[in-house]
């Protein structure tokens, strides 16, 4: 009897702090594991950081060109001004981008809900998989105990 109960158990999931059993047709373990895969939000964040990194390279390039022009015997004020404006523009872009990333990380680290985050779903999926393995172990122990009691009682 405990054996059939174990085979009927397909999955275990968590909902608002309550443990409940899922039946056939509900999400499988593979589907729950896929929830933990990187989402488009994560990929988008990485692309934003890559763009910021490119802007930092532009900052260094513009600063170097401005300094190089200033080191000449007769620097062109127009060229120095152009590189300085480019430097400041890139610096502003980097500052804004990093500020957005820091605000996002602040929200994530404090547990506040934030747009585009899949961390909570990933964490819930991993915990559900852990609880599933624990439930399977306990059910198998129960099945062995029941079988042993039935065999000893016969």
PDB file of C-alpha atoms in Angstrom:
ATOM      1  CA  UNK A   1       0.000   0.000   0.000  1.00  0.00           C
ATOM      2  CA  UNK A   2       2.793   2.427   0.867  1.00  0.00           C
ATOM      3  CA  UNK A   3       4.494   1.380  -2.386  1.00  0.00           C
ATOM      4  CA  UNK A   4       1.514   2.599  -4.477  1.00  0.00           C
ATOM      5  CA  UNK A   5       1.440   5.841  -2.550  1.00  0.00           C
ATOM      6  CA  UNK A   6       5.116   6.370  -3.364  1.00  0.00           C
ATOM      7  CA  UNK A   7       4.559   5.730  -7.068  1.00  0.00           C
ATOM      8  CA  UNK A   8       1.561   8.077  -7.122  1.00  0.00           C
ATOM      9  CA  UNK A   9       3.786  10.820  -5.753  1.00  0.00           C
ATOM     10  CA  UNK A  10       5.135  12.636  -8.796  1.00  0.00           C
ATOM     11  CA  UNK A  11       6.333  15.839  -7.293  1.00  0.00           C
ATOM     12  CA  UNK A  12       6.413  17.985  -4.194  1.00  0.00           C
ATOM     13  CA  UNK A  13       6.175  21.740  -4.404  1.00  0.00           C
ATOM     14  CA  UNK A  14       5.951  24.731  -2.062  1.00  0.00           C
ATOM     15  CA  UNK A  15       3.198  27.302  -2.078  1.00  0.00           C
ATOM     16  CA  UNK A  16       3.150  30.137   0.426  1.00  0.00           C
ATOM     17  CA  UNK A  17       4.953  28.125   3.039  1.00  0.00           C
ATOM     18  CA  UNK A  18       2.689  25.062   2.697  1.00  0.00           C
ATOM     19  CA  UNK A  19       3.829  21.727   1.369  1.00  0.00           C
ATOM     20  CA  UNK A  20       1.466  19.992  -1.045  1.00  0.00           C
ATOM     21  CA  UNK A  21       1.631  17.038  -3.391  1.00  0.00           C
ATOM     22  CA  UNK A  22       1.206  17.355  -7.124  1.00  0.00           C
ATOM     23  CA  UNK A  23      -0.376  14.717  -9.319  1.00  0.00           C
ATOM     24  CA  UNK A  24       0.111  13.687 -12.941  1.00  0.00           C
ATOM     25  CA  UNK A  25      -0.108  16.641 -15.340  1.00  0.00           C
ATOM     26  CA  UNK A  26       1.376  19.084 -12.859  1.00  0.00           C
ATOM     27  CA  UNK A  27       4.919  20.455 -13.392  1.00  0.00           C
ATOM     28  CA  UNK A  28       7.566  17.753 -13.528  1.00  0.00           C
ATOM     29  CA  UNK A  29      10.929  17.833 -11.839  1.00  0.00           C
ATOM     30  CA  UNK A  30      12.505  18.815 -15.172  1.00  0.00           C
ATOM     31  CA  UNK A  31      10.088  21.726 -15.528  1.00  0.00           C
ATOM     32  CA  UNK A  32      10.838  22.868 -11.999  1.00  0.00           C
ATOM     33  CA  UNK A  33      14.563  22.612 -12.717  1.00  0.00           C
ATOM     34  CA  UNK A  34      14.089  24.692 -15.875  1.00  0.00           C
ATOM     35  CA  UNK A  35      12.686  27.461 -13.686  1.00  0.00           C
ATOM     36  CA  UNK A  36      16.156  27.688 -12.156  1.00  0.00           C
ATOM     37  CA  UNK A  37      17.773  28.230 -15.579  1.00  0.00           C
ATOM     38  CA  UNK A  38      19.034  31.741 -16.355  1.00  0.00           C
ATOM     39  CA  UNK A  39      16.158  33.953 -17.427  1.00  0.00           C
ATOM     40  CA  UNK A  40      16.149  36.627 -20.077  1.00  0.00           C
ATOM     41  CA  UNK A  41      16.363  39.179 -17.249  1.00  0.00           C
ATOM     42  CA  UNK A  42      19.700  37.757 -16.136  1.00  0.00           C
ATOM     43  CA  UNK A  43      21.014  37.771 -19.692  1.00  0.00           C
ATOM     44  CA  UNK A  44      19.792  41.340 -20.153  1.00  0.00           C
ATOM     45  CA  UNK A  45      21.597  42.430 -16.959  1.00  0.00           C
ATOM     46  CA  UNK A  46      24.824  40.839 -18.197  1.00  0.00           C
ATOM     47  CA  UNK A  47      24.461  42.624 -21.531  1.00  0.00           C
ATOM     48  CA  UNK A  48      23.952  45.924 -19.716  1.00  0.00           C
ATOM     49  CA  UNK A  49      27.127  45.316 -17.693  1.00  0.00           C
ATOM     50  CA  UNK A  50      29.000  44.499 -20.885  1.00  0.00           C
ATOM     51  CA  UNK A  51      27.825  47.793 -22.428  1.00  0.00           C
ATOM     52  CA  UNK A  52      29.009  49.634 -19.300  1.00  0.00           C
ATOM     53  CA  UNK A  53      32.390  47.940 -19.601  1.00  0.00           C
ATOM     54  CA  UNK A  54      32.680  49.144 -23.213  1.00  0.00           C
ATOM     55  CA  UNK A  55      31.853  52.676 -22.082  1.00  0.00           C
ATOM     56  CA  UNK A  56      34.647  52.495 -19.484  1.00  0.00           C
ATOM     57  CA  UNK A  57      37.028  51.619 -22.326  1.00  0.00           C
ATOM     58  CA  UNK A  58      35.719  54.676 -24.236  1.00  0.00           C
ATOM     59  CA  UNK A  59      36.333  56.836 -21.152  1.00  0.00           C
ATOM     60  CA  UNK A  60      39.954  55.713 -20.987  1.00  0.00           C
ATOM     61  CA  UNK A  61      40.420  56.184 -24.724  1.00  0.00           C
ATOM     62  CA  UNK A  62      38.980  59.720 -24.676  1.00  0.00           C
ATOM     63  CA  UNK A  63      40.992  60.681 -21.597  1.00  0.00           C
ATOM     64  CA  UNK A  64      44.151  59.355 -23.215  1.00  0.00           C
ATOM     65  CA  UNK A  65      43.507  61.241 -26.452  1.00  0.00           C
ATOM     66  CA  UNK A  66      42.800  64.476 -24.582  1.00  0.00           C
ATOM     67  CA  UNK A  67      46.001  64.104 -22.542  1.00  0.00           C
ATOM     68  CA  UNK A  68      47.965  63.203 -25.659  1.00  0.00           C
ATOM     69  CA  UNK A  69      46.704  66.343 -27.393  1.00  0.00           C
ATOM     70  CA  UNK A  70      47.518  68.463 -24.336  1.00  0.00           C
ATOM     71  CA  UNK A  71      51.063  67.090 -24.248  1.00  0.00           C
ATOM     72  CA  UNK A  72      51.793  68.498 -27.708  1.00  0.00           C
ATOM     73  CA  UNK A  73      53.747  71.744 -28.072  1.00  0.00           C
ATOM     74  CA  UNK A  74      50.743  73.430 -29.681  1.00  0.00           C
ATOM     75  CA  UNK A  75      47.577  71.540 -28.638  1.00  0.00           C
ATOM     76  CA  UNK A  76      44.391  72.123 -30.584  1.00  0.00           C
ATOM     77  CA  UNK A  77      41.792  73.504 -28.217  1.00  0.00           C
ATOM     78  CA  UNK A  78      39.001  72.160 -30.445  1.00  0.00           C
ATOM     79  CA  UNK A  79      40.363  68.573 -30.310  1.00  0.00           C
ATOM     80  CA  UNK A  80      40.931  68.725 -26.540  1.00  0.00           C
ATOM     81  CA  UNK A  81      37.403  70.049 -26.037  1.00  0.00           C
ATOM     82  CA  UNK A  82      35.946  67.322 -28.278  1.00  0.00           C
ATOM     83  CA  UNK A  83      37.699  64.522 -26.348  1.00  0.00           C
ATOM     84  CA  UNK A  84      36.793  66.118 -23.031  1.00  0.00           C
ATOM     85  CA  UNK A  85      33.091  66.276 -24.000  1.00  0.00           C
ATOM     86  CA  UNK A  86      33.225  62.643 -25.167  1.00  0.00           C
ATOM     87  CA  UNK A  87      34.923  61.707 -21.869  1.00  0.00           C
ATOM     88  CA  UNK A  88      32.221  63.433 -19.803  1.00  0.00           C
ATOM     89  CA  UNK A  89      29.413  61.940 -21.900  1.00  0.00           C
ATOM     90  CA  UNK A  90      30.783  58.411 -21.475  1.00  0.00           C
ATOM     91  CA  UNK A  91      31.380  59.025 -17.777  1.00  0.00           C
ATOM     92  CA  UNK A  92      27.749  60.058 -17.310  1.00  0.00           C
ATOM     93  CA  UNK A  93      26.557  56.946 -19.169  1.00  0.00           C
ATOM     94  CA  UNK A  94      28.694  54.692 -16.959  1.00  0.00           C
ATOM     95  CA  UNK A  95      27.583  56.451 -13.796  1.00  0.00           C
ATOM     96  CA  UNK A  96      23.887  56.087 -14.710  1.00  0.00           C
ATOM     97  CA  UNK A  97      24.315  52.450 -15.714  1.00  0.00           C
ATOM     98  CA  UNK A  98      26.175  51.521 -12.549  1.00  0.00           C
ATOM     99  CA  UNK A  99      23.631  53.373 -10.418  1.00  0.00           C
ATOM    100  CA  UNK A 100      20.818  51.305 -11.977  1.00  0.00           C
ATOM    101  CA  UNK A 101      22.769  48.086 -11.378  1.00  0.00           C
ATOM    102  CA  UNK A 102      23.466  49.016  -7.757  1.00  0.00           C
ATOM    103  CA  UNK A 103      19.799  49.860  -7.129  1.00  0.00           C
ATOM    104  CA  UNK A 104      18.784  46.506  -8.624  1.00  0.00           C
ATOM    105  CA  UNK A 105      21.307  44.641  -6.458  1.00  0.00           C
ATOM    106  CA  UNK A 106      20.088  46.546  -3.393  1.00  0.00           C
ATOM    107  CA  UNK A 107      16.550  45.337  -4.072  1.00  0.00           C
ATOM    108  CA  UNK A 108      17.701  41.761  -4.611  1.00  0.00           C
ATOM    109  CA  UNK A 109      19.846  41.665  -1.468  1.00  0.00           C
ATOM    110  CA  UNK A 110      17.092  43.041   0.763  1.00  0.00           C
ATOM    111  CA  UNK A 111      14.498  40.638  -0.609  1.00  0.00           C
ATOM    112  CA  UNK A 112      12.194  43.316  -1.983  1.00  0.00           C
ATOM    113  CA  UNK A 113      10.204  42.406  -5.070  1.00  0.00           C
ATOM    114  CA  UNK A 114      11.708  43.812  -8.227  1.00  0.00           C
ATOM    115  CA  UNK A 115      10.917  43.692 -11.891  1.00  0.00           C
ATOM    116  CA  UNK A 116      12.535  41.006 -13.963  1.00  0.00           C
ATOM    117  CA  UNK A 117      13.934  38.960 -11.122  1.00  0.00           C
ATOM    118  CA  UNK A 118      13.693  35.205 -11.224  1.00  0.00           C
ATOM    119  CA  UNK A 119      15.704  34.664  -8.046  1.00  0.00           C
ATOM    120  CA  UNK A 120      12.650  33.893  -5.931  1.00  0.00           C
ATOM    121  CA  UNK A 121      11.297  31.370  -8.452  1.00  0.00           C
ATOM    122  CA  UNK A 122      14.725  29.753  -8.800  1.00  0.00           C
ATOM    123  CA  UNK A 123      15.105  29.504  -5.036  1.00  0.00           C
ATOM    124  CA  UNK A 124      11.590  28.049  -4.672  1.00  0.00           C
ATOM    125  CA  UNK A 125      12.279  25.490  -7.416  1.00  0.00           C
ATOM    126  CA  UNK A 126      15.532  24.356  -5.802  1.00  0.00           C
ATOM    127  CA  UNK A 127      13.865  24.102  -2.412  1.00  0.00           C
ATOM    128  CA  UNK A 128      10.987  22.116  -3.951  1.00  0.00           C
ATOM    129  CA  UNK A 129      13.454  19.667  -5.478  1.00  0.00           C
ATOM    130  CA  UNK A 130      15.184  19.299  -2.107  1.00  0.00           C
ATOM    131  CA  UNK A 131      11.859  18.698  -0.343  1.00  0.00           C
ATOM    132  CA  UNK A 132      10.905  16.166  -3.016  1.00  0.00           C
ATOM    133  CA  UNK A 133      14.031  14.128  -2.360  1.00  0.00           C
ATOM    134  CA  UNK A 134      13.413  14.344   1.386  1.00  0.00           C
ATOM    135  CA  UNK A 135       9.768  13.272   0.973  1.00  0.00           C
ATOM    136  CA  UNK A 136      10.801  10.330  -1.234  1.00  0.00           C
ATOM    137  CA  UNK A 137      13.302   9.205   1.395  1.00  0.00           C
ATOM    138  CA  UNK A 138      10.718   9.431   4.172  1.00  0.00           C
ATOM    139  CA  UNK A 139       8.073   7.605   2.100  1.00  0.00           C
ATOM    140  CA  UNK A 140      10.513   4.834   1.243  1.00  0.00           C
ATOM    141  CA  UNK A 141      11.379   4.508   4.945  1.00  0.00           C
ATOM    142  CA  UNK A 142       7.667   4.336   5.745  1.00  0.00           C
ATOM    143  CA  UNK A 143       7.115   1.713   3.039  1.00  0.00           C
ATOM    144  CA  UNK A 144       9.961  -0.413   4.428  1.00  0.00           C
ATOM    145  CA  UNK A 145       8.552  -0.084   7.948  1.00  0.00           C
ATOM    146  CA  UNK A 146       5.065  -1.063   6.775  1.00  0.00           C
ATOM    147  CA  UNK A 147       6.416  -4.016   4.796  1.00  0.00           C
ATOM    148  CA  UNK A 148       8.482  -5.181   7.744  1.00  0.00           C
ATOM    149  CA  UNK A 149       5.482  -4.895  10.107  1.00  0.00           C
ATOM    150  CA  UNK A 150       3.286  -6.810   7.661  1.00  0.00           C
ATOM    151  CA  UNK A 151       5.905  -9.513   7.209  1.00  0.00           C
ATOM    152  CA  UNK A 152       6.501  -9.771  10.971  1.00  0.00           C
ATOM    153  CA  UNK A 153       2.771  -9.919  11.682  1.00  0.00           C
ATOM    154  CA  UNK A 154       2.136 -12.775   9.197  1.00  0.00           C
TER     155      UNK A 154
END
